[in-house]
Each structure stands twice: as structure tokens, then as C-alpha cells.
mmCIF file with all atom_site columns, C-alpha atoms in Angstrom:
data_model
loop_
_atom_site.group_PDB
_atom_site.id
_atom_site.type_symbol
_atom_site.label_atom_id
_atom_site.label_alt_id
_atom_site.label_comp_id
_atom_site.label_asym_id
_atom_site.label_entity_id
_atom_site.label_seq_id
_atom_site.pdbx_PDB_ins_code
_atom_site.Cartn_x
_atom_site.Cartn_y
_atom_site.Cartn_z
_atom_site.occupancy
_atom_site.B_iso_or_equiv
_atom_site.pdbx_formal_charge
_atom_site.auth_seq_id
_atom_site.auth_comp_id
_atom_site.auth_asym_id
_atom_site.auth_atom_id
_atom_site.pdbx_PDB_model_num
ATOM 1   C CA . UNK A 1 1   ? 20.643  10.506 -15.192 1.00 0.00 ? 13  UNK A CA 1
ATOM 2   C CA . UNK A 1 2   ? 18.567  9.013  -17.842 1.00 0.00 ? 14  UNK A CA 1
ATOM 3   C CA . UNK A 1 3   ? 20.689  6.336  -18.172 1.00 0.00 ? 15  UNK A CA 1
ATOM 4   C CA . UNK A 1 4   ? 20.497  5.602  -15.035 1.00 0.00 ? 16  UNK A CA 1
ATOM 5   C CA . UNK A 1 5   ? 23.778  7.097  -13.734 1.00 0.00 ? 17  UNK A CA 1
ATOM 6   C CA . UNK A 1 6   ? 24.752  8.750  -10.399 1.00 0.00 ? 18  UNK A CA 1
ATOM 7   C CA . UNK A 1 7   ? 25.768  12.497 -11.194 1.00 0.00 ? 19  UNK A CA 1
ATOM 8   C CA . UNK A 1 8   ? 26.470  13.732 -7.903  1.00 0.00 ? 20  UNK A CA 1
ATOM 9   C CA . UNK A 1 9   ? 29.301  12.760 -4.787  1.00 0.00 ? 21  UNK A CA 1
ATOM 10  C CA . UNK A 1 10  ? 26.579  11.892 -1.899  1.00 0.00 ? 22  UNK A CA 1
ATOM 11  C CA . UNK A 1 11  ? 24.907  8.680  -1.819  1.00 0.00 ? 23  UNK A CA 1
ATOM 12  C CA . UNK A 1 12  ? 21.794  7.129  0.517   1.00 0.00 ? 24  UNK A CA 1
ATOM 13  C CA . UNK A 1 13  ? 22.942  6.738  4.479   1.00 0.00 ? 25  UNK A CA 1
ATOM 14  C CA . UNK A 1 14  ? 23.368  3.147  5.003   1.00 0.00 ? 26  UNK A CA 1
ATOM 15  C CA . UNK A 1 15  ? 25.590  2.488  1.612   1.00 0.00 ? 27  UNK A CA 1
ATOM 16  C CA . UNK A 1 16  ? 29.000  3.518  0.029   1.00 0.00 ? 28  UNK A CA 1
ATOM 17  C CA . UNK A 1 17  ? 29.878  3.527  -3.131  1.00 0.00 ? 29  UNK A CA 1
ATOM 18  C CA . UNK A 1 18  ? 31.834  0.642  -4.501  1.00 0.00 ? 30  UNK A CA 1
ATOM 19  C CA . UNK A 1 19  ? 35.834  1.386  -5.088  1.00 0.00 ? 31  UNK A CA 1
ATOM 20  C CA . UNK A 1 20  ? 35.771  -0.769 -8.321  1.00 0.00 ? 32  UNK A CA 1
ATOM 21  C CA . UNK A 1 21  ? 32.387  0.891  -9.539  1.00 0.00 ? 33  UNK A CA 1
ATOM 22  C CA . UNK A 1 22  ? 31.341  4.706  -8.558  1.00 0.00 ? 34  UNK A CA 1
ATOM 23  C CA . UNK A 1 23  ? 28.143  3.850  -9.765  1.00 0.00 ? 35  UNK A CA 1
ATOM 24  C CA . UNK A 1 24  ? 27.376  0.905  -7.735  1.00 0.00 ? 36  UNK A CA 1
ATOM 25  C CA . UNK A 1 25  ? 26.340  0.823  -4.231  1.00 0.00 ? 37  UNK A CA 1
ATOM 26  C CA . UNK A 1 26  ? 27.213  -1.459 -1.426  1.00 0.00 ? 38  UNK A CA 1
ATOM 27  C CA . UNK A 1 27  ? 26.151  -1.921 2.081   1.00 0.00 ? 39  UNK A CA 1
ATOM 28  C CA . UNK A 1 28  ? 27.703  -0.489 4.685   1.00 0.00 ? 40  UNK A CA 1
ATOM 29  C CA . UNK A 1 29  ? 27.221  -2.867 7.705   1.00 0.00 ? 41  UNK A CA 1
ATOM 30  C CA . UNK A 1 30  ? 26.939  -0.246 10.637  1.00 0.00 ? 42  UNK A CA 1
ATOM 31  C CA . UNK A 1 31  ? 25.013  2.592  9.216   1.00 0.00 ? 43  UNK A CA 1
ATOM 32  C CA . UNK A 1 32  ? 22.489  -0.366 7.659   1.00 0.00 ? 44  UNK A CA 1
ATOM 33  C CA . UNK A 1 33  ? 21.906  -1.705 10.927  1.00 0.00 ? 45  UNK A CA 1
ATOM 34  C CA . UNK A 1 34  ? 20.745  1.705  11.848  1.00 0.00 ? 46  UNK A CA 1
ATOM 35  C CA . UNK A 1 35  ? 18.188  2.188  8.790   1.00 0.00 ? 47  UNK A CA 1
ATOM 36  C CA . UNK A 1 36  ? 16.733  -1.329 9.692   1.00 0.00 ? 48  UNK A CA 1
ATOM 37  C CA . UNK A 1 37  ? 16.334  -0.353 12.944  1.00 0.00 ? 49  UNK A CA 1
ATOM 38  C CA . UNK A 1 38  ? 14.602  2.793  11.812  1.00 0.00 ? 50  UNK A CA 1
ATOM 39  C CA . UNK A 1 39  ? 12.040  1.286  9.842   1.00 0.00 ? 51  UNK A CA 1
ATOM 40  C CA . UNK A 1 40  ? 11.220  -1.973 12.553  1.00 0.00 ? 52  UNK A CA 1
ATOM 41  C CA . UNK A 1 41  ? 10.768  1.242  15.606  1.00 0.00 ? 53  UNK A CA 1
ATOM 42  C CA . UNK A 1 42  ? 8.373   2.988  13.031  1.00 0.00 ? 54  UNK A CA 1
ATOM 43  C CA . UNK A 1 43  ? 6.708   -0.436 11.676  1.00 0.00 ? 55  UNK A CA 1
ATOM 44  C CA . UNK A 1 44  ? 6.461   -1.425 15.737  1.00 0.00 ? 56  UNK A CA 1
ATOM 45  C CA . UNK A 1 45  ? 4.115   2.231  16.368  1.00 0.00 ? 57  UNK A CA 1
ATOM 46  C CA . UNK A 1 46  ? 6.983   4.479  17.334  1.00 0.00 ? 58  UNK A CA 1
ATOM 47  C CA . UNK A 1 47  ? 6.522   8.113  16.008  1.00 0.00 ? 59  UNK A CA 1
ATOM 48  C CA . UNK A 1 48  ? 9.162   10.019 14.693  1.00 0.00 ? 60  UNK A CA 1
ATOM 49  C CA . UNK A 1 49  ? 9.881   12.247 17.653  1.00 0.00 ? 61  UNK A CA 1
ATOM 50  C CA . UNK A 1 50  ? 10.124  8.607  19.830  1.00 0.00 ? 62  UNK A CA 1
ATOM 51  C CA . UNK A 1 51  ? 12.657  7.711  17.176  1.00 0.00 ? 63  UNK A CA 1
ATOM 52  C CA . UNK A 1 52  ? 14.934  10.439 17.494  1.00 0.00 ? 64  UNK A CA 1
ATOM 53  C CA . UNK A 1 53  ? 14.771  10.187 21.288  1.00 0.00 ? 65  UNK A CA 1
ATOM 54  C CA . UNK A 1 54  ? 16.107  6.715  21.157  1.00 0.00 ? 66  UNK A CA 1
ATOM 55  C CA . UNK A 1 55  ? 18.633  7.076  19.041  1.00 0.00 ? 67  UNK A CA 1
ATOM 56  C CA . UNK A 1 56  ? 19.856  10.443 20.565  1.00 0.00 ? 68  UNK A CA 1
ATOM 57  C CA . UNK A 1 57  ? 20.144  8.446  23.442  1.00 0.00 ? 69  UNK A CA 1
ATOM 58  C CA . UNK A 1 58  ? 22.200  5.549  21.817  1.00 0.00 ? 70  UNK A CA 1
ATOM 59  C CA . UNK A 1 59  ? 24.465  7.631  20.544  1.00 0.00 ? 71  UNK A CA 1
ATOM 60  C CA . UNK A 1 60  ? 24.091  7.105  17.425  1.00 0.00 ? 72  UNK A CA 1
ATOM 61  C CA . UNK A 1 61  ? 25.942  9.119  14.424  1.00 0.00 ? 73  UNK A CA 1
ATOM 62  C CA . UNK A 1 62  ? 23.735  11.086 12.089  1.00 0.00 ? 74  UNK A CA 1
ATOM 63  C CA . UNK A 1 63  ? 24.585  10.385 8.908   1.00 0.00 ? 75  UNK A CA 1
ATOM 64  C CA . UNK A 1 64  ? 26.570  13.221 7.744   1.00 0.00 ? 76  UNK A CA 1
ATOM 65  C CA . UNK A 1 65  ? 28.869  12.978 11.024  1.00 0.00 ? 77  UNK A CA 1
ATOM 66  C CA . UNK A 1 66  ? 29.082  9.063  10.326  1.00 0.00 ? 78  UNK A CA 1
ATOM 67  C CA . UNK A 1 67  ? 29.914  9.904  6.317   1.00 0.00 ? 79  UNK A CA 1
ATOM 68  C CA . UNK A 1 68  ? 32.552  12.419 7.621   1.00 0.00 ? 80  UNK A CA 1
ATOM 69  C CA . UNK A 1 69  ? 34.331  9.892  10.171  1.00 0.00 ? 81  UNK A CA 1
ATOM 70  C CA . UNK A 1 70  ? 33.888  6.698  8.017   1.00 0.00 ? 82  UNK A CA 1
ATOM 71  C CA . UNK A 1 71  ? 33.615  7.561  4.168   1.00 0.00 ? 83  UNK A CA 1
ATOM 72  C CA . UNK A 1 72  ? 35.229  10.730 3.879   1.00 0.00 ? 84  UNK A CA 1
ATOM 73  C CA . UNK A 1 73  ? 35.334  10.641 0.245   1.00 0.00 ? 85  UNK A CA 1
ATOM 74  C CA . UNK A 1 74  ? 31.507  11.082 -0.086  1.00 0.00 ? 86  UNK A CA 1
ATOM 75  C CA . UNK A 1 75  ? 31.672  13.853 2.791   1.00 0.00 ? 87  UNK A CA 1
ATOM 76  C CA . UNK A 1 76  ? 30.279  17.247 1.196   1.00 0.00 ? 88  UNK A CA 1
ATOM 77  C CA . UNK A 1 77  ? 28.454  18.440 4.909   1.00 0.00 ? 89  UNK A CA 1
ATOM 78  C CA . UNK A 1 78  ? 29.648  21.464 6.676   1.00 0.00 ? 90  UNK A CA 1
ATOM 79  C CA . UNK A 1 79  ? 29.248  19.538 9.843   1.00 0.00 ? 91  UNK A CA 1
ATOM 80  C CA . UNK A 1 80  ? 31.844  18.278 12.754  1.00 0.00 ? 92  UNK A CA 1
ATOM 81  C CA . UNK A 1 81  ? 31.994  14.840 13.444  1.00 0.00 ? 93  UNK A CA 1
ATOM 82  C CA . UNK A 1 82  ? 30.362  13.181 16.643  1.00 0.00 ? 94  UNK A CA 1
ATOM 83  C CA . UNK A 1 83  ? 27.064  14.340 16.435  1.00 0.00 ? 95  UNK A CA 1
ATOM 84  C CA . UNK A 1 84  ? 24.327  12.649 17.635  1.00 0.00 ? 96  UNK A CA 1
ATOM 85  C CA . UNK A 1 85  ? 21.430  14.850 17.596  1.00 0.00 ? 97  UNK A CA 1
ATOM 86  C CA . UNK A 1 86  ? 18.842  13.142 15.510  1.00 0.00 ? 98  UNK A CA 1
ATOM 87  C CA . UNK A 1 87  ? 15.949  15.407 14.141  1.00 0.00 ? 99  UNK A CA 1
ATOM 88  C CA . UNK A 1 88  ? 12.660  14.475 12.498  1.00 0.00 ? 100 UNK A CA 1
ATOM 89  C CA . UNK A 1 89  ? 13.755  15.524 9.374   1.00 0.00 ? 101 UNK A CA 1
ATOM 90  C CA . UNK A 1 90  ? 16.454  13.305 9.036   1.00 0.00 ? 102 UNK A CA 1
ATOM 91  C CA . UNK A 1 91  ? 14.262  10.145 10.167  1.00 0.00 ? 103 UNK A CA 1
ATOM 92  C CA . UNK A 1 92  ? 11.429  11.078 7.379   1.00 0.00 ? 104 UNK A CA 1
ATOM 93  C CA . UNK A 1 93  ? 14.316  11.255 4.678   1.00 0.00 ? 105 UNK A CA 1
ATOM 94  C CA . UNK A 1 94  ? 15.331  7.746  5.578   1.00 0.00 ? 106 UNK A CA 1
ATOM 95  C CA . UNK A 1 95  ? 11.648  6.984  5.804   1.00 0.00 ? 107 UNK A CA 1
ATOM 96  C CA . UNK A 1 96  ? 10.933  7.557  2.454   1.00 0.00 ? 108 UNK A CA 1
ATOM 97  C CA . UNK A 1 97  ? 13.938  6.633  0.219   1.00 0.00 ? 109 UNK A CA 1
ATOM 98  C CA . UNK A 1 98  ? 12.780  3.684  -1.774  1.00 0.00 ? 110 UNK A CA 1
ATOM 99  C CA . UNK A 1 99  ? 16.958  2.970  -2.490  1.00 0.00 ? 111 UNK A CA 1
ATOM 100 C CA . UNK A 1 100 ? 16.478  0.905  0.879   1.00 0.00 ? 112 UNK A CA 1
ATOM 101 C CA . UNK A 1 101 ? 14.459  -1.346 -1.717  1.00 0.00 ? 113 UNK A CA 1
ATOM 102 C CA . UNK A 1 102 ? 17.143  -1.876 -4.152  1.00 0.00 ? 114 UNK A CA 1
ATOM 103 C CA . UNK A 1 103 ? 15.936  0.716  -6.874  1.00 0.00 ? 115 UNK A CA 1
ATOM 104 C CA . UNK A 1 104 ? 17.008  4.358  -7.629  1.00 0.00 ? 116 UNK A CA 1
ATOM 105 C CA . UNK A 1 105 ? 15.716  7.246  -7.997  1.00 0.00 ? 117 UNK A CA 1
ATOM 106 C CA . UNK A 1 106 ? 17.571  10.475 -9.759  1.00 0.00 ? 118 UNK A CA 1
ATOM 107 C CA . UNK A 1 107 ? 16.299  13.451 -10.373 1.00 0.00 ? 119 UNK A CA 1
ATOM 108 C CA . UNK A 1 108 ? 14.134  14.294 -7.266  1.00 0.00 ? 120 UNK A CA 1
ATOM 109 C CA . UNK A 1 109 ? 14.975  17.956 -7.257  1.00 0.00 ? 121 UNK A CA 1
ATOM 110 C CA . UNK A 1 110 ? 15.386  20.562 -9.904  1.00 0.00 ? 122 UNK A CA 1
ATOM 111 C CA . UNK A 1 111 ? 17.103  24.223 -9.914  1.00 0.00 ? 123 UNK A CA 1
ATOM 112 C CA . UNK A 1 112 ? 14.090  26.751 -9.532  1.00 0.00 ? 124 UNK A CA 1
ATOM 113 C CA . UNK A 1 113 ? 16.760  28.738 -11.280 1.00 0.00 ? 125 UNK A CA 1
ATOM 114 C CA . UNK A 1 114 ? 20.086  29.575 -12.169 1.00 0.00 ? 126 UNK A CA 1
ATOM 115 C CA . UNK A 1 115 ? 20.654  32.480 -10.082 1.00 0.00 ? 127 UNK A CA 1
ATOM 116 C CA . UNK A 1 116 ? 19.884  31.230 -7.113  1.00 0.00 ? 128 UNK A CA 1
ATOM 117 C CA . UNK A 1 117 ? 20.601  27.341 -5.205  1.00 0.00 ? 129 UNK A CA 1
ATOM 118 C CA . UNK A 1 118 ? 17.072  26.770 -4.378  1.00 0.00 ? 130 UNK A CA 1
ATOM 119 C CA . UNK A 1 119 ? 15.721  23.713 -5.338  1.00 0.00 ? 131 UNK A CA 1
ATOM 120 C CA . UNK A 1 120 ? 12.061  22.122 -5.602  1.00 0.00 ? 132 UNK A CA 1
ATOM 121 C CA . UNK A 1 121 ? 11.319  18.456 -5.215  1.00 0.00 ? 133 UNK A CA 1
ATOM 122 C CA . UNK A 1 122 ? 9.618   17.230 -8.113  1.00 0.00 ? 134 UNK A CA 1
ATOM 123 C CA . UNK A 1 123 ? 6.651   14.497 -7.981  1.00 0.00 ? 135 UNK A CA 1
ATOM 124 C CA . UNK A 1 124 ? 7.348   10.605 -8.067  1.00 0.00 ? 136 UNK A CA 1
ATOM 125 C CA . UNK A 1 125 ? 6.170   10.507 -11.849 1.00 0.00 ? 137 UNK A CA 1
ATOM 126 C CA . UNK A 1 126 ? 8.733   12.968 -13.015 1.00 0.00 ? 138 UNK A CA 1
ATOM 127 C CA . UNK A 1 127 ? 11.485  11.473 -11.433 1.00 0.00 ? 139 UNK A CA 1
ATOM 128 C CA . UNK A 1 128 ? 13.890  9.127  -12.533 1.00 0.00 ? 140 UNK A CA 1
ATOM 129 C CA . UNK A 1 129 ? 13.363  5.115  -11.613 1.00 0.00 ? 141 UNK A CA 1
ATOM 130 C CA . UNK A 1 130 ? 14.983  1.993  -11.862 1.00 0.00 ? 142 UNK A CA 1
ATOM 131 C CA . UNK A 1 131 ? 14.524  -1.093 -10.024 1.00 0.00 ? 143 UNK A CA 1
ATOM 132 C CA . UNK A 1 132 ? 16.612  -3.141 -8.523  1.00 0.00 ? 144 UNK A CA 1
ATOM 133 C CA . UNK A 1 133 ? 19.951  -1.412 -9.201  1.00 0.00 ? 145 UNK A CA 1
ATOM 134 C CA . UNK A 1 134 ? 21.793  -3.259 -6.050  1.00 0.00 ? 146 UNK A CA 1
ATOM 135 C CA . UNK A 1 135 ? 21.373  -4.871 -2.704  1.00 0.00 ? 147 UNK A CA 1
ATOM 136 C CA . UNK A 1 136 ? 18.566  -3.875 -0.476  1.00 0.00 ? 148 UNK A CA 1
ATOM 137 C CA . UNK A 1 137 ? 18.575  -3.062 2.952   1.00 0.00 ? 149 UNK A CA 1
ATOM 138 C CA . UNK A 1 138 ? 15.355  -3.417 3.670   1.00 0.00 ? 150 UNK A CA 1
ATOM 139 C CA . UNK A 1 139 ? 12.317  -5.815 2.544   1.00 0.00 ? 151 UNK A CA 1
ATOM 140 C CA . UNK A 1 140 ? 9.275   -4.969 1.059   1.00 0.00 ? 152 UNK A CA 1
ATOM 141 C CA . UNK A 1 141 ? 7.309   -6.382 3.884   1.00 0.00 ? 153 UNK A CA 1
ATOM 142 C CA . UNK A 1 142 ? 8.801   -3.828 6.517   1.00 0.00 ? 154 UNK A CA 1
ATOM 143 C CA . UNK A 1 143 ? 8.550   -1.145 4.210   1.00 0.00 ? 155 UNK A CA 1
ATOM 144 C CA . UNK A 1 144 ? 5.149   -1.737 3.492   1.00 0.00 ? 156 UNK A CA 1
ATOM 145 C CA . UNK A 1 145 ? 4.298   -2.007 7.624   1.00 0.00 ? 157 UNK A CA 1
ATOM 146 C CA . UNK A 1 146 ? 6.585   1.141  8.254   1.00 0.00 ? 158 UNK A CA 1
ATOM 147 C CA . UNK A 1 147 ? 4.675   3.198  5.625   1.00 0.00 ? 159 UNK A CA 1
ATOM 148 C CA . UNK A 1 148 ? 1.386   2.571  6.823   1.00 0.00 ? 160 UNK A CA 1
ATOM 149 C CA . UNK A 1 149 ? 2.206   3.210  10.479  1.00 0.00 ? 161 UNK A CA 1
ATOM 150 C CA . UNK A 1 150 ? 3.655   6.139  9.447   1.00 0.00 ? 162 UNK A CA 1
ATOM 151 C CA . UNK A 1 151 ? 0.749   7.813  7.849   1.00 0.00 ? 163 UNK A CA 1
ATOM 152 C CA . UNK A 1 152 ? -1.680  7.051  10.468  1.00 0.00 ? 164 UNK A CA 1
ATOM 153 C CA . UNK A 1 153 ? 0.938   8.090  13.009  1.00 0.00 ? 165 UNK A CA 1
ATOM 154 C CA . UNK A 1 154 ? 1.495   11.465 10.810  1.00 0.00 ? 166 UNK A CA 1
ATOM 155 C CA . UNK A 1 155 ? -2.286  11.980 10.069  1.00 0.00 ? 167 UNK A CA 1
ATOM 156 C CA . UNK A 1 156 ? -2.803  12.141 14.029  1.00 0.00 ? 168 UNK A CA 1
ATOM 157 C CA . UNK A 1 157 ? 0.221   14.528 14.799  1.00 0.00 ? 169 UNK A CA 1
ATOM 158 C CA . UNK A 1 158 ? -1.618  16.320 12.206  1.00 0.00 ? 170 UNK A CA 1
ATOM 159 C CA . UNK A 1 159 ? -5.060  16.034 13.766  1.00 0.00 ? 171 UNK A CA 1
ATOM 160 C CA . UNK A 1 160 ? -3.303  17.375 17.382  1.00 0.00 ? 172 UNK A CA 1
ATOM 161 C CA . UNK A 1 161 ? -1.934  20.414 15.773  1.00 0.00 ? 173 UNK A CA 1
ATOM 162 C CA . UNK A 1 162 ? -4.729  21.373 14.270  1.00 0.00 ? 174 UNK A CA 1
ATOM 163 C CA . UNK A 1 163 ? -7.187  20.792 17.410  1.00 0.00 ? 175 UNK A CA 1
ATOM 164 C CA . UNK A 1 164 ? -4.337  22.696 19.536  1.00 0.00 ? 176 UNK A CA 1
ATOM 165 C CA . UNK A 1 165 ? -3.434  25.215 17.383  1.00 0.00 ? 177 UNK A CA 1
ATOM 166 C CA . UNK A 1 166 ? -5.758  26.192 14.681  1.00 0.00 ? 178 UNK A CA 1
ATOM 167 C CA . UNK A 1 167 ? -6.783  29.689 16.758  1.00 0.00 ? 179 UNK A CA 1
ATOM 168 C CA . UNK A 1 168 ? -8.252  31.113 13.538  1.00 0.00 ? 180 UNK A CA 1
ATOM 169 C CA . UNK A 1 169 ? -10.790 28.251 12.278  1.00 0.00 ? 181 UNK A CA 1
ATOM 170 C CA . UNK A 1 170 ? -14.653 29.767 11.206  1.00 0.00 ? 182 UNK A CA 1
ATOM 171 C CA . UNK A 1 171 ? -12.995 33.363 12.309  1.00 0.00 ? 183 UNK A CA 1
ATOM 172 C CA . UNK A 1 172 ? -11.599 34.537 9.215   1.00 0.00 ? 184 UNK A CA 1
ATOM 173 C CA . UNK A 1 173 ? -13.310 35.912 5.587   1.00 0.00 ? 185 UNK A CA 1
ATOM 174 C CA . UNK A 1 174 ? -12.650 36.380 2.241   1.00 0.00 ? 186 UNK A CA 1
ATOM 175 C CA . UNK A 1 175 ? -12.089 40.522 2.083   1.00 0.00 ? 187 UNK A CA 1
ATOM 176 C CA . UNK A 1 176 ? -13.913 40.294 -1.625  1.00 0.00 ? 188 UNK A CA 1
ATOM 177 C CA . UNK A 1 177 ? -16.605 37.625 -1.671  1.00 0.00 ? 189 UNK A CA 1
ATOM 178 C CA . UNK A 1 178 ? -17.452 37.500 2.493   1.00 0.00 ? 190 UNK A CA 1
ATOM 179 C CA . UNK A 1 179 ? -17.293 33.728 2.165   1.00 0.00 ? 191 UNK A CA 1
ATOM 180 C CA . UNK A 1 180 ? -15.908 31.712 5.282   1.00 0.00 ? 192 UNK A CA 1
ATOM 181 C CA . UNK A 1 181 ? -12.251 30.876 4.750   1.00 0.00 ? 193 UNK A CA 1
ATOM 182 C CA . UNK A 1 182 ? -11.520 26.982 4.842   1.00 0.00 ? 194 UNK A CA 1
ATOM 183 C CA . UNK A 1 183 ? -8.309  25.587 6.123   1.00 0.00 ? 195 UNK A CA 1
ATOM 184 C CA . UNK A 1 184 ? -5.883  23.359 4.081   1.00 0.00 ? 196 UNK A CA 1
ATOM 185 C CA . UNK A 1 185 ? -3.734  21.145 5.894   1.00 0.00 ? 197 UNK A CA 1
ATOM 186 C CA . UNK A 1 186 ? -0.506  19.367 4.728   1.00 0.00 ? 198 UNK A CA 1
ATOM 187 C CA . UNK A 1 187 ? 3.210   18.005 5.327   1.00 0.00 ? 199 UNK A CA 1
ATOM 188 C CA . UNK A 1 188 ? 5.984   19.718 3.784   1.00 0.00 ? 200 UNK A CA 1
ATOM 189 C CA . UNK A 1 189 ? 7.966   16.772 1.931   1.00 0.00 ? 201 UNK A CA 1
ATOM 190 C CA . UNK A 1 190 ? 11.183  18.027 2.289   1.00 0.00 ? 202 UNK A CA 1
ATOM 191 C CA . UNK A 1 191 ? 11.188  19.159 6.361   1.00 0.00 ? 203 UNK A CA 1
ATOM 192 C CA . UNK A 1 192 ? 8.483   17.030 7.504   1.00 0.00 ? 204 UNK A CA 1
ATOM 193 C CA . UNK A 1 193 ? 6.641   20.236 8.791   1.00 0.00 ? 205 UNK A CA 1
ATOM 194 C CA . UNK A 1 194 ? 2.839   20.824 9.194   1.00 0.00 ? 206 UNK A CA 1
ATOM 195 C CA . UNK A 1 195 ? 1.919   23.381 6.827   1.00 0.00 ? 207 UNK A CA 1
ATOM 196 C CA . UNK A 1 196 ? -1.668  24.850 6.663   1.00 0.00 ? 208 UNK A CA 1
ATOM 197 C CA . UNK A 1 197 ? -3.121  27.623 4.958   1.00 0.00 ? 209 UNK A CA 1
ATOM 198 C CA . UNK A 1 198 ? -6.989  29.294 4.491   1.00 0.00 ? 210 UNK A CA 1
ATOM 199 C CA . UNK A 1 199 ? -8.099  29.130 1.146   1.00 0.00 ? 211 UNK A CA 1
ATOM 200 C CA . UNK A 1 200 ? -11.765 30.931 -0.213  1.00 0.00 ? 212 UNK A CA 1
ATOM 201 C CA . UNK A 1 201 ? -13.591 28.092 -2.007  1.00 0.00 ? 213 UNK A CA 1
ATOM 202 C CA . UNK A 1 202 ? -14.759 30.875 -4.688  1.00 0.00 ? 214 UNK A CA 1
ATOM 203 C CA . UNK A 1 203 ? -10.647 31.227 -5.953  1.00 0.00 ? 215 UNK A CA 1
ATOM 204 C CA . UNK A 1 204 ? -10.039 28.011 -5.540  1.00 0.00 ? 216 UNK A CA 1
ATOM 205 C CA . UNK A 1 205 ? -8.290  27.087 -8.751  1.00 0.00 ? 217 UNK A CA 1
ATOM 206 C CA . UNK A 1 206 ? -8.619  30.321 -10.602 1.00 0.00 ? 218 UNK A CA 1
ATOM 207 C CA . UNK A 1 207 ? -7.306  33.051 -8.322  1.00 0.00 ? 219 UNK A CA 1
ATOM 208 C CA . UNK A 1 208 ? -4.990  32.073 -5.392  1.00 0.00 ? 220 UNK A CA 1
ATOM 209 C CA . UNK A 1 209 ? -6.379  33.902 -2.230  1.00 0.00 ? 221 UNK A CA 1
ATOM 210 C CA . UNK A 1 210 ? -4.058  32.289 0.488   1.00 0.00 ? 222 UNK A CA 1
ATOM 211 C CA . UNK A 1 211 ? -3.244  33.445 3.958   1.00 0.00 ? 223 UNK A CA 1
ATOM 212 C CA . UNK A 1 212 ? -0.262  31.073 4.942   1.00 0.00 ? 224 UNK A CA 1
ATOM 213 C CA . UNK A 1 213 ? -0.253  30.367 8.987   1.00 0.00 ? 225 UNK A CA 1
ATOM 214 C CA . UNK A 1 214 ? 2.650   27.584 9.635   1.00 0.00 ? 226 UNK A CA 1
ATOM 215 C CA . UNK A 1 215 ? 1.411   26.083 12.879  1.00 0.00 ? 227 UNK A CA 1
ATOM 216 C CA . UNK A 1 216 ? 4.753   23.659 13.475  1.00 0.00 ? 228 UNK A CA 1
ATOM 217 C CA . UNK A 1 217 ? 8.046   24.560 12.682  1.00 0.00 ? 229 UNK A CA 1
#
């Protein structure tokens, strides 16, 4: 990986790897249509949700059912083919891969360890990165316009959960200090979720005093 090479079978929805080359990527011309169209119904003020909706109603593959019927050989799902039941999830991965730019980046999760398959997605600086490894899909222009829609867009989903379902705001103490409990708000990378917890302000950074209330799953 720190040379830059591909270690594992699955590869970014919207390219295959090339027959001559394992290790280079080329475009596949239907699933590509489908990533550009993903980041112009973001960049045009669609939310996620609105997304999925649209192409659940065009019938649309989701990528492991499209990898399964079209490039078997990179198939590793436990999935049957035909599906078209898009999810947010699956819309914020393509979202954020920055291989729709040309460049790649390896080593975005580690082992947490050996006895176990969870994984933990490490940050952007630890990661492996090299620019412009092949062909992109998209510009830099509409990724640029997507990614700023999409935080506003996000940071008011955000906003709406909290104002609907934040029951517990200025009710809850610290059992030790008395101090009001403050609420921490974020989105999980990996599922897209809204995540919030209640932190006191007198552990913050010393001794973790958390009481974890997921308010969208």
C-alpha cells in the first residue's frame, strides 16, 4: 500500500479493474453515468434521502448487485443480484470517495484487532494518497459544488433532529460535579448516522463522562 498498490479484490463503484493491469482502473460506462448523476442531484440541492428515492425509482442497481451481474470477478458481497434499494449509506460512500477525482486512497481502515473483523476508519492524514492514478469520473468543479451542498444540506438534517428529538436537552446532570450536561452532536463517517452524546464540561478531556443517546438510526 505504500507503494501505492491495490491489496484487496473490490474496487470504487463506477470502475473495473483493467484485464492487462490489476492495478489500474478503468471506467465503466454504465455504473459512471450513475456516480455523475449522483453528484449533479446533490450539487443541484437534492438531499440524500431525495437521492435514493429517485434512483429506487429508476431502477437502478446498487453497486454490489451491479458488480455481481456485470464484473463478477470483483464480486465479494453476500448479496442477490437485482436489487435496487438504494440507502443513504451507500449515496454518502460515493459522496465522499475522492477516486472519482483520479487519485487513491489506501489504507482508510485498520483492524482494531486480530481477534475480531472490526475495523476503524482512520483520519485523511493517516491514510494513504496519490494523485492522479487514472481517469476521473468526475471534475473538480462538481465535486467542489456537491460537497458544499452537502454539508449545509447535512448540517440542517442535523439541526431537525436535534430540534425534534433532543427530549433530554438542560434536563440532565453530572451525578459528581451537578454541572448541566451539554450535548455533542455529530455524523458517523462510516453509516452516515446522527450521533449525539452529553458530555460534563468539567471531564471534558481528562475523564470521559458520556451518556450516548443515538437519535437516528
Amino acid at each position: 500500500m505504500r507503494e501505492g498498490k491495490r491489496v484487496c479484490s473490490s474496487v470504487p463503484y463506477g470502475y473495473y479493474r483493467d484485464p492487462k493491469d490489476k492495478q489500474h482502473l478503468l471506467i465503466d460506462p454504465v455504473s459512471s453515468a450513475v456516480v455523475v448523476r449522483v453528484f449533479e442531484m446533490m450539487a443541484e440541492g437534492m438531499n440524500t434521502t431525495e437521492i435514493c428515492e429517485v434512483l429506487t425509482r429508476d431502477k437502478v442497481l446498487i453497486p454490489s448487485s451491479y458488480a455481481k451481474e456485470n464484473h463478477p470477478e470483483q464480486y465479494h458481497w453476500q448479496v442477490e443480484g437485482g436489487r435496487c434499494d438504494w440507502n443513504r449509506t451507500t449515496v454518502l460512500d460515493i459522496l465522499k470517495r475522492k477516486e472519482y477525482l483520479g487519485h487513491t486512497l489506501l489504507r482508510k481502515t485498520v483492524s482494531t484487532s486480530f481477534k475480531t473483523k472490526l475495523r476503524k476508519r482512520l483520519p485523511e492524514e493517516e491514510q494513504y494518497f496519490f494523485p492522479n492514478t487514472h481517469e476521473p469520473i468526475i471534475s473538480q468543479e462538481l465535486w467542489d459544488r456537491a460537497q458544499r451542498n452537502r454539508r449545509i444540506i447535512e448540517r440542517k438534517r442535523i439541526n431537525n433532529v436535534i430540534k425534534d428529538r433532543s427530549v433530554f436537552l438542560g434536563l440532565l446532570y453530572c451525578s459528581t460535579c451537578g454541572q448541566k450536561l451539554s450535548i455533542g452532536i455529530y455524523e458517523n463517517d462510516n453509516t452516515g448516522n446522527i450521533i449525539t452524546n452529553f458530555n460534563c464540561r468539567s471531564y471534558r478531556g481528562t475523564v470521559e463522562k458520556k451518556l450516548h443517546f443515538p437519535l437516528y438510526q
